[in-house]
Tab-separated table of C-alpha atoms in Angstrom:
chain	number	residue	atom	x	y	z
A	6	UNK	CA	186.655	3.848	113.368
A	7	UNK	CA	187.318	2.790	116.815
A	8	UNK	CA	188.563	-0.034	119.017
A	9	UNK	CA	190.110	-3.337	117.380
A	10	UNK	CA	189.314	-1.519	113.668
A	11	UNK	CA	191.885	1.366	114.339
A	12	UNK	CA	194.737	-0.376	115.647
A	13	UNK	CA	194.585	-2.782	112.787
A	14	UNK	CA	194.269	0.254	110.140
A	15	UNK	CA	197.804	1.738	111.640
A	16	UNK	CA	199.311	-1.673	111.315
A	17	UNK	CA	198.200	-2.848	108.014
A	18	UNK	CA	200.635	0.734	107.065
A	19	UNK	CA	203.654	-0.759	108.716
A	20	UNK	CA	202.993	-4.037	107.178
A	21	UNK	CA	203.254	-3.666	103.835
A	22	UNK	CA	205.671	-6.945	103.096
A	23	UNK	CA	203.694	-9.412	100.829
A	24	UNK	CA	203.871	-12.232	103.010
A	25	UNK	CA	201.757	-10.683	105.504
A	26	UNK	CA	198.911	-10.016	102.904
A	27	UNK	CA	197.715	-6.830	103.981
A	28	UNK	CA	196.866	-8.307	107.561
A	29	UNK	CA	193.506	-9.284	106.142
A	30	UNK	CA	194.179	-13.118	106.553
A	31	UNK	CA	194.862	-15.108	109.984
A	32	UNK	CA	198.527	-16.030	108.383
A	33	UNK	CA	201.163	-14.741	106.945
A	34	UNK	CA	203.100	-16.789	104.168
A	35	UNK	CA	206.266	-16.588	103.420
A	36	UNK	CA	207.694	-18.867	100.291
A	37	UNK	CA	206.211	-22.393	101.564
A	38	UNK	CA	206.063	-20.899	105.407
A	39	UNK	CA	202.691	-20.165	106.850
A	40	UNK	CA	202.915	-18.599	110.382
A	41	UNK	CA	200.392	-17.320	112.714
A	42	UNK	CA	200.166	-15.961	116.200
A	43	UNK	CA	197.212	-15.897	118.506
A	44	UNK	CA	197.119	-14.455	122.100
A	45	UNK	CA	194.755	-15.625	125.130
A	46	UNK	CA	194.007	-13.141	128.056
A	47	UNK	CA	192.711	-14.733	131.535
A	48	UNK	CA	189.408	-13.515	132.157
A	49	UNK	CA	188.583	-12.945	127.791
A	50	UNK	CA	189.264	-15.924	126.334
A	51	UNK	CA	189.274	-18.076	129.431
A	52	UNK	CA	188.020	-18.330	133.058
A	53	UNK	CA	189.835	-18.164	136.190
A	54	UNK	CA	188.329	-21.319	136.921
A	55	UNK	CA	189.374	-22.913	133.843
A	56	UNK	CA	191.225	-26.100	134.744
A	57	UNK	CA	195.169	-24.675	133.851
A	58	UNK	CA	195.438	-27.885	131.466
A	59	UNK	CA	192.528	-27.339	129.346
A	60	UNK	CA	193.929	-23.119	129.119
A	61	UNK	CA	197.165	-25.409	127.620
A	62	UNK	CA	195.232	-26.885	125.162
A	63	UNK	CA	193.604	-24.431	123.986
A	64	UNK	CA	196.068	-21.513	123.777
A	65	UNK	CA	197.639	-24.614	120.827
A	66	UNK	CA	194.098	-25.149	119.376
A	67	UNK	CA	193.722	-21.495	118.214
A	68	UNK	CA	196.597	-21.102	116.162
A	69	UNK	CA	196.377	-24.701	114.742
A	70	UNK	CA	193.168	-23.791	113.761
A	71	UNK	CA	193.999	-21.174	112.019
A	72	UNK	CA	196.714	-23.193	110.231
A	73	UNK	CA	193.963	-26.145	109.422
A	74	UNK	CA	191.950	-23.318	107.452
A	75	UNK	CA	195.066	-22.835	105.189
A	76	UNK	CA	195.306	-26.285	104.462
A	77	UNK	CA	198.905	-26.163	106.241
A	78	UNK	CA	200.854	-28.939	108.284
A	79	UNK	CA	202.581	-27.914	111.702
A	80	UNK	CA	206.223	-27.263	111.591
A	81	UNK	CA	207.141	-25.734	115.268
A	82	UNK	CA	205.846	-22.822	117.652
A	83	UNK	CA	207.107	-20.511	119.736
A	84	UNK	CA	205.560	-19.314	123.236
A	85	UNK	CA	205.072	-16.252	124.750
A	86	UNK	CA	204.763	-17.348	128.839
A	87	UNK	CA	203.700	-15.187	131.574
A	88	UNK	CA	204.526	-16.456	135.215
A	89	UNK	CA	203.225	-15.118	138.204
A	90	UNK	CA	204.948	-17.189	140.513
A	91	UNK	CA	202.099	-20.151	140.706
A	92	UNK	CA	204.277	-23.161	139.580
A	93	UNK	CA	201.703	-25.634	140.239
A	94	UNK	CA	199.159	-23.410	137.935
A	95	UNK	CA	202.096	-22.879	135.567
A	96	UNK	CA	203.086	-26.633	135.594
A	97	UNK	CA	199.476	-28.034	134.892
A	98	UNK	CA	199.226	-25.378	132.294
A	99	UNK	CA	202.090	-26.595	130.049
A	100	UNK	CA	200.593	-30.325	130.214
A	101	UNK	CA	197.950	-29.086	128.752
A	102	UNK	CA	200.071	-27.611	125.821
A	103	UNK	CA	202.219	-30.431	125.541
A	104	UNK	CA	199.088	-32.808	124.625
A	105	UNK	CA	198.295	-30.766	122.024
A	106	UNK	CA	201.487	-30.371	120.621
A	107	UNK	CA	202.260	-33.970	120.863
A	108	UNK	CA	198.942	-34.624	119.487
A	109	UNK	CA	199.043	-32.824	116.506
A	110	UNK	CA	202.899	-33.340	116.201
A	111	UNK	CA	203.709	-29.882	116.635
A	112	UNK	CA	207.140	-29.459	118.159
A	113	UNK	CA	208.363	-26.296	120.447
A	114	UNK	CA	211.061	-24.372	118.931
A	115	UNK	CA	211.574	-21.643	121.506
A	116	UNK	CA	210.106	-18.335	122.963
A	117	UNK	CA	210.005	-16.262	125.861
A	118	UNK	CA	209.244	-15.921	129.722
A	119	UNK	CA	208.387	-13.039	131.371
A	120	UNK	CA	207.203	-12.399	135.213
A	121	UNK	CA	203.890	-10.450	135.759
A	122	UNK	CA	203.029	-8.614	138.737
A	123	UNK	CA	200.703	-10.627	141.616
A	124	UNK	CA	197.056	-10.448	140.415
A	125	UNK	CA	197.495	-9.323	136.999
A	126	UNK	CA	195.613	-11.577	134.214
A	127	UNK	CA	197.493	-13.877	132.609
A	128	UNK	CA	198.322	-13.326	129.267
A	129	UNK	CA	199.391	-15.971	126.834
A	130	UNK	CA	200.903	-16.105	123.382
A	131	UNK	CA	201.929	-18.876	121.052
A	132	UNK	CA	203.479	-18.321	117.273
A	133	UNK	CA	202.751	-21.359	115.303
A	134	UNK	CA	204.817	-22.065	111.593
A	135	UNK	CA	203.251	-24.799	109.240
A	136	UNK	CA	204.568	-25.628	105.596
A	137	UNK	CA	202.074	-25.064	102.500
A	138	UNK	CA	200.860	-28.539	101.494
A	139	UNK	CA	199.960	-26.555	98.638
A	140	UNK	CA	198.191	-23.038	97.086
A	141	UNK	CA	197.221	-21.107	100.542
A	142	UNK	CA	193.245	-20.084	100.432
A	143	UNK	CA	193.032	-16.334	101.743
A	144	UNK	CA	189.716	-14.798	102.622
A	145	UNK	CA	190.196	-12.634	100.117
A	146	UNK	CA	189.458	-15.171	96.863
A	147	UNK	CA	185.766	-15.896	96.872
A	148	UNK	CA	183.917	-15.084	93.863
A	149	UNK	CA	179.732	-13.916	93.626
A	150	UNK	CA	177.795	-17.546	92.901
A	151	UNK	CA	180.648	-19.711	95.138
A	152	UNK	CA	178.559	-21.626	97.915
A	153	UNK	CA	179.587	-21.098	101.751
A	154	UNK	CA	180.217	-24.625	103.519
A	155	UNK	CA	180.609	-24.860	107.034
A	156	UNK	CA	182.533	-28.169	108.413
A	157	UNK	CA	181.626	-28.736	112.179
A	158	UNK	CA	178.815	-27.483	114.548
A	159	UNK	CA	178.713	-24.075	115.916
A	160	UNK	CA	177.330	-22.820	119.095
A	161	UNK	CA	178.624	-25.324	121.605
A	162	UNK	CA	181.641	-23.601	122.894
A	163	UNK	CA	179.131	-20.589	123.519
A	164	UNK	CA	176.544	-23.121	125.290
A	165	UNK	CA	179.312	-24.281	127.014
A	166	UNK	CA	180.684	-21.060	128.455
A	167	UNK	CA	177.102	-20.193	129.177
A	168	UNK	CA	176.674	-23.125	131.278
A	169	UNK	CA	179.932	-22.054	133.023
A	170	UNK	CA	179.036	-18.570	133.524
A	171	UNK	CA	175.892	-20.024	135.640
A	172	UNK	CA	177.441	-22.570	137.345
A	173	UNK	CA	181.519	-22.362	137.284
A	174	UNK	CA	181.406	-26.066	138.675
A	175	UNK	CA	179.469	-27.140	135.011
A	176	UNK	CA	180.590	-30.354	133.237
A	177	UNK	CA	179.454	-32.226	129.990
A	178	UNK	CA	179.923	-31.865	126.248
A	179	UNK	CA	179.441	-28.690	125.592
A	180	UNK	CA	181.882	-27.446	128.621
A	181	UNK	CA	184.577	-29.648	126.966
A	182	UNK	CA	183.801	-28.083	123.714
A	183	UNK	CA	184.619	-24.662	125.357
A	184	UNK	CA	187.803	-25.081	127.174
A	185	UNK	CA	189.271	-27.867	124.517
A	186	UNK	CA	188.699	-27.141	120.631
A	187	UNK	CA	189.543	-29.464	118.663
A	188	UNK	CA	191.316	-27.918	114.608
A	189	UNK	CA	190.153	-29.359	111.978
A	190	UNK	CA	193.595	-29.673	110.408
A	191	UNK	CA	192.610	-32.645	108.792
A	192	UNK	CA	189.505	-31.339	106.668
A	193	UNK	CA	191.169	-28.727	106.319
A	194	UNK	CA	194.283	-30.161	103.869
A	195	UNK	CA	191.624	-32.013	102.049
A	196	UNK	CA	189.296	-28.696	101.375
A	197	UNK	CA	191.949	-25.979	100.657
A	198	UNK	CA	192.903	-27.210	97.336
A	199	UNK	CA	189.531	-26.558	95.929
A	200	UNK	CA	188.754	-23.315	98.202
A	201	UNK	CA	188.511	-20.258	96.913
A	202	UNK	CA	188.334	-18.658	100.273
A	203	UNK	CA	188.848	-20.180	103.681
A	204	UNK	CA	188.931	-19.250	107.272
A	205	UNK	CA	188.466	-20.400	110.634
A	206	UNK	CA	185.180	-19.262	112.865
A	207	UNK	CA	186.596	-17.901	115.663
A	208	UNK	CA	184.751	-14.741	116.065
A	209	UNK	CA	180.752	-16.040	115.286
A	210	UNK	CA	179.869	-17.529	112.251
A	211	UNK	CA	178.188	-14.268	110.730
A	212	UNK	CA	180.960	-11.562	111.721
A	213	UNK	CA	183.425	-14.190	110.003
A	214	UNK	CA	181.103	-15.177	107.142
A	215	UNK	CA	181.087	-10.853	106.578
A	216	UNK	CA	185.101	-10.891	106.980
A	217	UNK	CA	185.446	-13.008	103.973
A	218	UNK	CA	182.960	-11.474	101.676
A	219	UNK	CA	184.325	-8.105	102.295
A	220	UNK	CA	187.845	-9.445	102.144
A	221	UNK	CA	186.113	-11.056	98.513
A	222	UNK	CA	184.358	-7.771	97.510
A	223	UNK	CA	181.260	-9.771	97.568
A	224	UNK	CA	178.289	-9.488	99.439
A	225	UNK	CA	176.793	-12.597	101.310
A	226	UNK	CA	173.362	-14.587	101.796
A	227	UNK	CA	173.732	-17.019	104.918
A	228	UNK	CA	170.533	-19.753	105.876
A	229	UNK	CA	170.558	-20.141	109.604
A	230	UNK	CA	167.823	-22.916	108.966
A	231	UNK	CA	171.018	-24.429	108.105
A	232	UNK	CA	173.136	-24.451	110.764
A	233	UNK	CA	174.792	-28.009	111.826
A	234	UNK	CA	173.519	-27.587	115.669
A	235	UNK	CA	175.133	-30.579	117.883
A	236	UNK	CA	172.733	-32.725	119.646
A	237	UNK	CA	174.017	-31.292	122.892
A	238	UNK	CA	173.288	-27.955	121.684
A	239	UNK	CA	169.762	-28.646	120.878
A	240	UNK	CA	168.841	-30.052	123.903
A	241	UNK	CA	171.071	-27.210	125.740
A	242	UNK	CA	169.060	-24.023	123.816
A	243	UNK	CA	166.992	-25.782	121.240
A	244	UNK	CA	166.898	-24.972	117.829
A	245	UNK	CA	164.290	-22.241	116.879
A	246	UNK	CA	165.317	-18.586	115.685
A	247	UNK	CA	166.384	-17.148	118.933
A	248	UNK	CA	169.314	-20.428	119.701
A	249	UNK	CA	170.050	-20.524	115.766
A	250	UNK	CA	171.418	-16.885	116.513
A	251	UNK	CA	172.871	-17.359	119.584
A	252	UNK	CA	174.734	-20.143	117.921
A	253	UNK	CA	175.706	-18.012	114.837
A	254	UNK	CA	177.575	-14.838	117.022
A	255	UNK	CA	178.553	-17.031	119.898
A	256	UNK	CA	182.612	-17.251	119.010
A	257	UNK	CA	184.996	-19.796	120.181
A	258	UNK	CA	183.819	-22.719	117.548
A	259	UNK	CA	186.890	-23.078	115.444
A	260	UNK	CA	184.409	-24.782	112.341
A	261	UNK	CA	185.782	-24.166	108.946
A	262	UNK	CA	184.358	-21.599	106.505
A	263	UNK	CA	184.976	-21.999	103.268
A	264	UNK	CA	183.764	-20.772	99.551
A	265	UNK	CA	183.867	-23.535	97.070
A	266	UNK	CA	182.716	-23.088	93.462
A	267	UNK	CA	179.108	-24.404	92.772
A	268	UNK	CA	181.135	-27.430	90.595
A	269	UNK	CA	182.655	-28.460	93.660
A	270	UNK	CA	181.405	-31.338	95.886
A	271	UNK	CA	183.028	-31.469	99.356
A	272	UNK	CA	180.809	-34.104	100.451
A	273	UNK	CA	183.014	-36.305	97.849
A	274	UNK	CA	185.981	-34.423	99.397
A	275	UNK	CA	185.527	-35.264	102.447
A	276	UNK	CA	183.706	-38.876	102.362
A	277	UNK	CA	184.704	-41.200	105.188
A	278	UNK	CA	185.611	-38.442	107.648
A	279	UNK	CA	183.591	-38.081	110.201
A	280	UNK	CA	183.171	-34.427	109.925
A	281	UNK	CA	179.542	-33.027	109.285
A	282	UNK	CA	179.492	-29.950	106.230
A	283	UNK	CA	176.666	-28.196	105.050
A	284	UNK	CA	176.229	-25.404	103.065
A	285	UNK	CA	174.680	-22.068	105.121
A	286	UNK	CA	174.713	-19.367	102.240
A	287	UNK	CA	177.224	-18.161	98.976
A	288	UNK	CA	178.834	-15.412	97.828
A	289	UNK	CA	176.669	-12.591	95.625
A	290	UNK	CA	177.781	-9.771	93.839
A	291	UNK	CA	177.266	-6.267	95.344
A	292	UNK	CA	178.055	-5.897	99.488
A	293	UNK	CA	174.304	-6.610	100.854
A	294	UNK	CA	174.389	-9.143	103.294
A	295	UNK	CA	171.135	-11.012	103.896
A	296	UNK	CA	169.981	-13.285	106.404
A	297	UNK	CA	167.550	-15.650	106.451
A	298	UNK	CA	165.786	-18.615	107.725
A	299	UNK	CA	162.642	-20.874	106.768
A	300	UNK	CA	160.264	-18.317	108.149
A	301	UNK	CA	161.638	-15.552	106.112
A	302	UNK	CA	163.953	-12.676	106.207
A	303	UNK	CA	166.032	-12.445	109.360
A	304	UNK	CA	166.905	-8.461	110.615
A	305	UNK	CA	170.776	-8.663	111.426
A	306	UNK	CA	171.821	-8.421	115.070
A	307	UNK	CA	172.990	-5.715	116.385
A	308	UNK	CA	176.172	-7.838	117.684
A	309	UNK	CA	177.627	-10.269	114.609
A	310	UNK	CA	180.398	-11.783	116.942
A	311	UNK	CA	183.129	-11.532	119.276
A	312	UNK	CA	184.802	-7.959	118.352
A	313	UNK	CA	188.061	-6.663	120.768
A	314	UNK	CA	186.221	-3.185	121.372
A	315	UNK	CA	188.291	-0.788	123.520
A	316	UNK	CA	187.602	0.941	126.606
C-alpha cells in the first residue's frame, strides 16, 4: 500500500471505538449523533481564483453532503480557520459559509483559528454533527442482487473545473456547479430508510460505486449508458463513451449512491421532488467489477477517481 491507503490502515488501528465504524464510512455515529469532518486545501479542492464566497460555501456543502447520504438533519459545526492576514479574502470567505449554514439551518458551535505563514495554501476544516432521523445506512450493508441508484447528474463539477482550468475567467452552469454544490439532504432523509447502503460521490462515481461494494463484500456491475448527464454537460463534452467516463471519475459531484433492494421503488420515494434517479448498475456476489455500456464491455480506467496519492 501507499499514499491515502496507508495512512488510513494505521488509523483504522487507533480507531477501534464503534461509533467510528472502522473508518470505512464518511461518519461516525455515536447514540443518535452523526458527525463528520471534511478538509479543503487551496490549490486541491479549490482555485486561487475561486471567488472566497463560493470556497465558503462549499467547504459547508461537503460535510452536509456527507450527512444527506446518512439520512441525518444538521445539528451544529465546528471550524477549523486558517488566516493569513487577508481580511478582505477572509471576510468574503465566511459569507460564503454563513449562506450555507443559514440555508440549510446549520448553526456554528465553535472551533479554532490559527495564523499560517505568507504564501502558504490555505487549508480549511469544518466538523459537522447531525441527529439520526432514523437507522444510519453505512457503505458497508449492500447485499448481491440490490440495484445501484444514483440521485443527481454527475460530471458537471468536473466540466466545470475544466472550463476553469482553460479559462480562469469561465462562467455558466457548470462553473457554478463546481465552486457551489448543492447536498441533497433532502433526498437523502427520504432514501435512507429503505437503503441498504448509501454514500455520497465525492471521489468519481466508479471509485465510490467500488468503495461500497468492497465495504459490502460484493462485487459490482455499473451501465454508463446510464448516467443522468445534465444538459449543460452534454452540450459541454457530449455524451458518447469517452465524456460518459470523464463524467464517471471526474469527483466533486456530491450525487447520492445508494443500494436499494430490487422491491424497492425510489421513484415512488421520491415523487414530486425534483431530483432526477436512475439506476447505473447493482450489487453481485463475488468482487468482479464490470463495466459496461450499450456497445459492450467497457475496460476499466486506469484512474477510477479522485485518490489523495502522496508524494
Amino acid at each position: 500500500m501507499s499514499g491515502e491507503a496507508t495512512v488510513l490502515a494505521r488509523l483504522r488501528s487507533l480507531a477501534t471505538h464503534p461509533a467510528a465504524r472502522g473508518l470505512a464510512d464518511d461518519v461516525a455515529v455515536l447514540g443518535d449523533l452523526v458527525l463528520t469532518h471534511d478538509t479543503i486545501v487551496e490549490g486541491v479542492h479549490y482555485l486561487p481564483t475561486d471567488p472566497p464566497e463560493s470556497v465558503g460555501w462549499k467547504l459547508g456543502a461537503v460535510n452536509l453532503s456527507d450527512l444527506a447520504a446518512k439520512g441525518s438533519v444538521p445539528a451544529g459545526a465546528l471550524l477549523s480557520l486558517t488566516l493569513r492576514g487577508d481580511d478582505q479574502w477572509e471576510e468574503r470567505f465566511l459569507s460564503g459559509l454563513e449562506q450555507i449554514l443559514e440555508h440549510f439551518g446549520l448553526p456554528l458551535l465553535g472551533g479554532d483559528t490559527v495564523a499560517l505563514p505568507a504564501g502558504a495554501p490555505r487549508v480549511l476544516g469544518l466538523t459537522v454533527l447531525g441527529k439520526a432521523g432514523g437507522p444510519v445506512p453505512s457503505r458497508s450493508g449492500g447485499r448481491p442482487g440490490d440495484k445501484l441508484w444514483l440521485a443527481g447528474p454527475v460530471g458537471d463539477s468536473a466540466a466545470g473545473l475544466a472550463q476553469l482550468t482553460a479559462d480562469p475567467k469561465a462562467t455558466g452552469l457548470l462553473v457554478d456547479t463546481y465552486r457551489r454544490p448543492i447536498p441533497l439532504l433532502t433526498i437523502g432523509a427520504l432514501l435512507a430508510p429503505h437503503a441498504s447502503a448509501m454514500m455520497d460521490v465525492s471521489d468519481g462515481l466508479l471509485l465510490d460505486a467500488r468503495r461500497l461494494a468492497t465495504a459490502s463484500g460484493c462485487g459490482l456491475r455499473v451501465d454508463l449508458g446510464t448516467l443522468p448527464l445534465s444538459p449543460a454537460f452534454r452540450a459541454a463534452r457530449g455524451e458518447d463513451r469517452a465524456a460518459r467516463l470523464f463524467a464517471a471519475t471526474g469527483g466533486d459531484d456530491y450525487a447520492l449512491l445508494a443500494a436499494l433492494p430490487p422491491d424497492v421503488d425510489p421513484l415512488t420515494i421520491l415523487k414530486g421532488t425534483e431530483v432526477n434517479i436512475v439506476v447505473v448498475g447493482e450489487l453481485t456476489g463475488g468482487g468482479a467489477f464490470v463495466l459496461a455500456d450499450d456497445l459492450g464491455p467497457v475496460p476499466l480506467p486506469e484512474r477510477l477517481g479522485y485518490e489523495h496519492d502522496l508524494p
